C-alpha cells in the first residue's frame, strides 16, 4: 500500500512539473524572457519553501553540519536553473509534449547511470538487461511521440 502511495505521489510530482512548465513557458512568452520566467518561478518557490520551513521546522542544521557538506552539492541550483530555463525557452518552440518527452529521456538515462555508479552516495542499482530494454523502449516511445514533428522545430 505504501509503495502504491509513493508511486502516486511520484506521478503527481511529474504532473506538477508539466503544469508549472507549461504555465511558466507561457509567462516567458508574454514577458518575452524565459530567464525572467525562470526568476519568477524560483522566487515563488523560494518564498513558499521558506514559509514552510519557518512554520514547520523545529530545528535547523548546525554550522558544523553545513560546513561538512561537499562543496559541489551546493551547486545543484545551477542544474535547476539551466534545466528550468531550457524548459521555458523550448516549450513554446517544441510544444509541451515533445519537450517533456525529450526531457524524460534525459532524466531516465542520467538516472540509470547515476544509480548504476552510485553518484552522490545514491544506493547502487546495477544496470541489467531489463533496465536497458526499458530505456531503449522509452526512447523508442519518445521517437513515436514526436514522429509527426520529425521535420524539425
GROMACS .gro file of C-alpha atoms in nm:
model
  153
    1UNK     CA    1   0.000   0.000   0.000
    2UNK     CA    2   0.283   0.242   0.086
    3UNK     CA    3   0.458   0.163  -0.242
    4UNK     CA    4   0.138   0.250  -0.432
    5UNK     CA    5   0.107   0.581  -0.245
    6UNK     CA    6   0.470   0.665  -0.323
    7UNK     CA    7   0.413   0.584  -0.692
    8UNK     CA    8   0.102   0.802  -0.698
    9UNK     CA    9   0.294   1.088  -0.533
   10UNK     CA   10   0.570   1.050  -0.793
   11UNK     CA   11   0.311   1.067  -1.073
   12UNK     CA   12   0.157   1.377  -0.913
   13UNK     CA   13   0.502   1.535  -0.890
   14UNK     CA   14   0.559   1.470  -1.259
   15UNK     CA   15   0.219   1.618  -1.342
   16UNK     CA   16   0.301   1.925  -1.132
   17UNK     CA   17   0.627   1.972  -1.322
   18UNK     CA   18   0.443   1.955  -1.656
   19UNK     CA   19   0.178   2.204  -1.540
   20UNK     CA   20   0.427   2.453  -1.397
   21UNK     CA   21   0.649   2.421  -1.704
   22UNK     CA   22   0.357   2.499  -1.934
   23UNK     CA   23   0.242   2.792  -1.721
   24UNK     CA   24   0.588   2.944  -1.685
   25UNK     CA   25   0.671   2.890  -2.052
   26UNK     CA   26   0.363   3.098  -2.136
   27UNK     CA   27   0.473   3.355  -1.877
   28UNK     CA   28   0.811   3.367  -2.053
   29UNK     CA   29   0.641   3.423  -2.389
   30UNK     CA   30   0.423   3.702  -2.251
   31UNK     CA   31   0.718   3.867  -2.074
   32UNK     CA   32   0.945   3.799  -2.375
   33UNK     CA   33   1.203   3.639  -2.148
   34UNK     CA   34   1.248   3.276  -2.048
   35UNK     CA   35   1.506   3.390  -1.792
   36UNK     CA   36   1.259   3.631  -1.629
   37UNK     CA   37   1.002   3.349  -1.608
   38UNK     CA   38   1.272   3.131  -1.451
   39UNK     CA   39   1.344   3.404  -1.196
   40UNK     CA   40   0.974   3.435  -1.112
   41UNK     CA   41   0.947   3.058  -1.070
   42UNK     CA   42   1.248   3.039  -0.839
   43UNK     CA   43   1.143   3.345  -0.638
   44UNK     CA   44   0.796   3.198  -0.588
   45UNK     CA   45   0.947   2.860  -0.493
   46UNK     CA   46   1.194   3.023  -0.254
   47UNK     CA   47   0.918   3.221  -0.084
   48UNK     CA   48   0.694   2.916  -0.043
   49UNK     CA   49   0.971   2.686   0.080
   50UNK     CA   50   1.098   2.949   0.324
   51UNK     CA   51   0.749   2.994   0.468
   52UNK     CA   52   0.702   2.618   0.504
   53UNK     CA   53   1.042   2.586   0.674
   54UNK     CA   54   0.973   2.871   0.916
   55UNK     CA   55   0.636   2.729   1.019
   56UNK     CA   56   0.719   2.357   1.025
   57UNK     CA   57   1.086   2.311   1.120
   58UNK     CA   58   1.167   2.253   1.483
   59UNK     CA   59   1.542   2.258   1.433
   60UNK     CA   60   1.799   2.352   1.172
   61UNK     CA   61   2.139   2.201   1.092
   62UNK     CA   62   2.434   2.328   1.290
   63UNK     CA   63   2.716   2.524   1.131
   64UNK     CA   64   2.933   2.212   1.163
   65UNK     CA   65   2.687   2.004   0.964
   66UNK     CA   66   2.657   2.275   0.700
   67UNK     CA   67   3.034   2.314   0.661
   68UNK     CA   68   3.074   1.936   0.618
   69UNK     CA   69   2.853   1.928   0.310
   70UNK     CA   70   3.068   1.873  -0.001
   71UNK     CA   71   3.103   2.197  -0.198
   72UNK     CA   72   2.964   2.055  -0.521
   73UNK     CA   73   2.627   1.972  -0.360
   74UNK     CA   74   2.565   2.346  -0.314
   75UNK     CA   75   2.574   2.382  -0.694
   76UNK     CA   76   2.261   2.176  -0.764
   77UNK     CA   77   2.073   2.501  -0.823
   78UNK     CA   78   2.290   2.562  -1.129
   79UNK     CA   79   2.142   2.248  -1.288
   80UNK     CA   80   1.793   2.353  -1.177
   81UNK     CA   81   1.830   2.699  -1.332
   82UNK     CA   82   1.970   2.555  -1.656
   83UNK     CA   83   1.700   2.288  -1.684
   84UNK     CA   84   1.411   2.516  -1.595
   85UNK     CA   85   1.531   2.791  -1.828
   86UNK     CA   86   1.560   2.540  -2.112
   87UNK     CA   87   1.205   2.419  -2.044
   88UNK     CA   88   1.063   2.771  -2.060
   89UNK     CA   89   1.262   2.851  -2.373
   90UNK     CA   90   1.190   2.526  -2.559
   91UNK     CA   91   0.823   2.456  -2.474
   92UNK     CA   92   0.690   2.742  -2.691
   93UNK     CA   93   0.912   2.620  -2.977
   94UNK     CA   94   0.864   2.242  -2.945
   95UNK     CA   95   0.535   2.202  -2.759
   96UNK     CA   96   0.484   2.069  -2.409
   97UNK     CA   97   0.453   1.702  -2.504
   98UNK     CA   98   0.766   1.697  -2.715
   99UNK     CA   99   0.973   1.888  -2.462
  100UNK     CA  100   0.859   1.673  -2.171
  101UNK     CA  101   0.921   1.350  -2.364
  102UNK     CA  102   1.276   1.450  -2.454
  103UNK     CA  103   1.337   1.578  -2.101
  104UNK     CA  104   1.209   1.250  -1.956
  105UNK     CA  105   1.451   1.061  -2.179
  106UNK     CA  106   1.741   1.268  -2.049
  107UNK     CA  107   1.626   1.217  -1.692
  108UNK     CA  108   1.594   0.841  -1.728
  109UNK     CA  109   1.931   0.793  -1.900
  110UNK     CA  110   2.118   1.004  -1.642
  111UNK     CA  111   1.922   0.849  -1.353
  112UNK     CA  112   2.014   0.497  -1.468
  113UNK     CA  113   2.380   0.596  -1.498
  114UNK     CA  114   2.380   0.777  -1.161
  115UNK     CA  115   2.214   0.480  -0.991
  116UNK     CA  116   2.448   0.230  -1.157
  117UNK     CA  117   2.756   0.427  -1.049
  118UNK     CA  118   2.622   0.535  -0.709
  119UNK     CA  119   2.678   0.906  -0.772
  120UNK     CA  120   2.624   1.136  -0.471
  121UNK     CA  121   2.604   0.837  -0.235
  122UNK     CA  122   2.288   0.708  -0.401
  123UNK     CA  123   2.201   0.341  -0.348
  124UNK     CA  124   2.370   0.143  -0.625
  125UNK     CA  125   2.119  -0.016  -0.861
  126UNK     CA  126   2.313  -0.207  -1.124
  127UNK     CA  127   2.208  -0.177  -1.486
  128UNK     CA  128   2.070  -0.503  -1.615
  129UNK     CA  129   1.905  -0.623  -1.931
  130UNK     CA  130   1.552  -0.526  -1.828
  131UNK     CA  131   1.656  -0.170  -1.733
  132UNK     CA  132   1.844  -0.129  -2.059
  133UNK     CA  133   1.548  -0.267  -2.254
  134UNK     CA  134   1.313  -0.033  -2.069
  135UNK     CA  135   1.535   0.264  -2.152
  136UNK     CA  136   1.553   0.165  -2.519
  137UNK     CA  137   1.173   0.123  -2.527
  138UNK     CA  138   1.130   0.464  -2.361
  139UNK     CA  139   1.350   0.629  -2.622
  140UNK     CA  140   1.156   0.443  -2.891
  141UNK     CA  141   0.837   0.582  -2.738
  142UNK     CA  142   0.980   0.933  -2.750
  143UNK     CA  143   1.057   0.885  -3.118
  144UNK     CA  144   0.696   0.771  -3.177
  145UNK     CA  145   0.550   1.058  -2.973
  146UNK     CA  146   0.749   1.303  -3.182
  147UNK     CA  147   0.719   1.121  -3.517
  148UNK     CA  148   0.491   1.376  -3.681
  149UNK     CA  149   0.732   1.657  -3.597
  150UNK     CA  150   1.038   1.476  -3.732
  151UNK     CA  151   1.082   1.753  -3.985
  152UNK     CA  152   1.212   1.981  -3.712
  153UNK     CA  153   1.107   2.266  -3.492
   0.00000   0.00000   0.00000
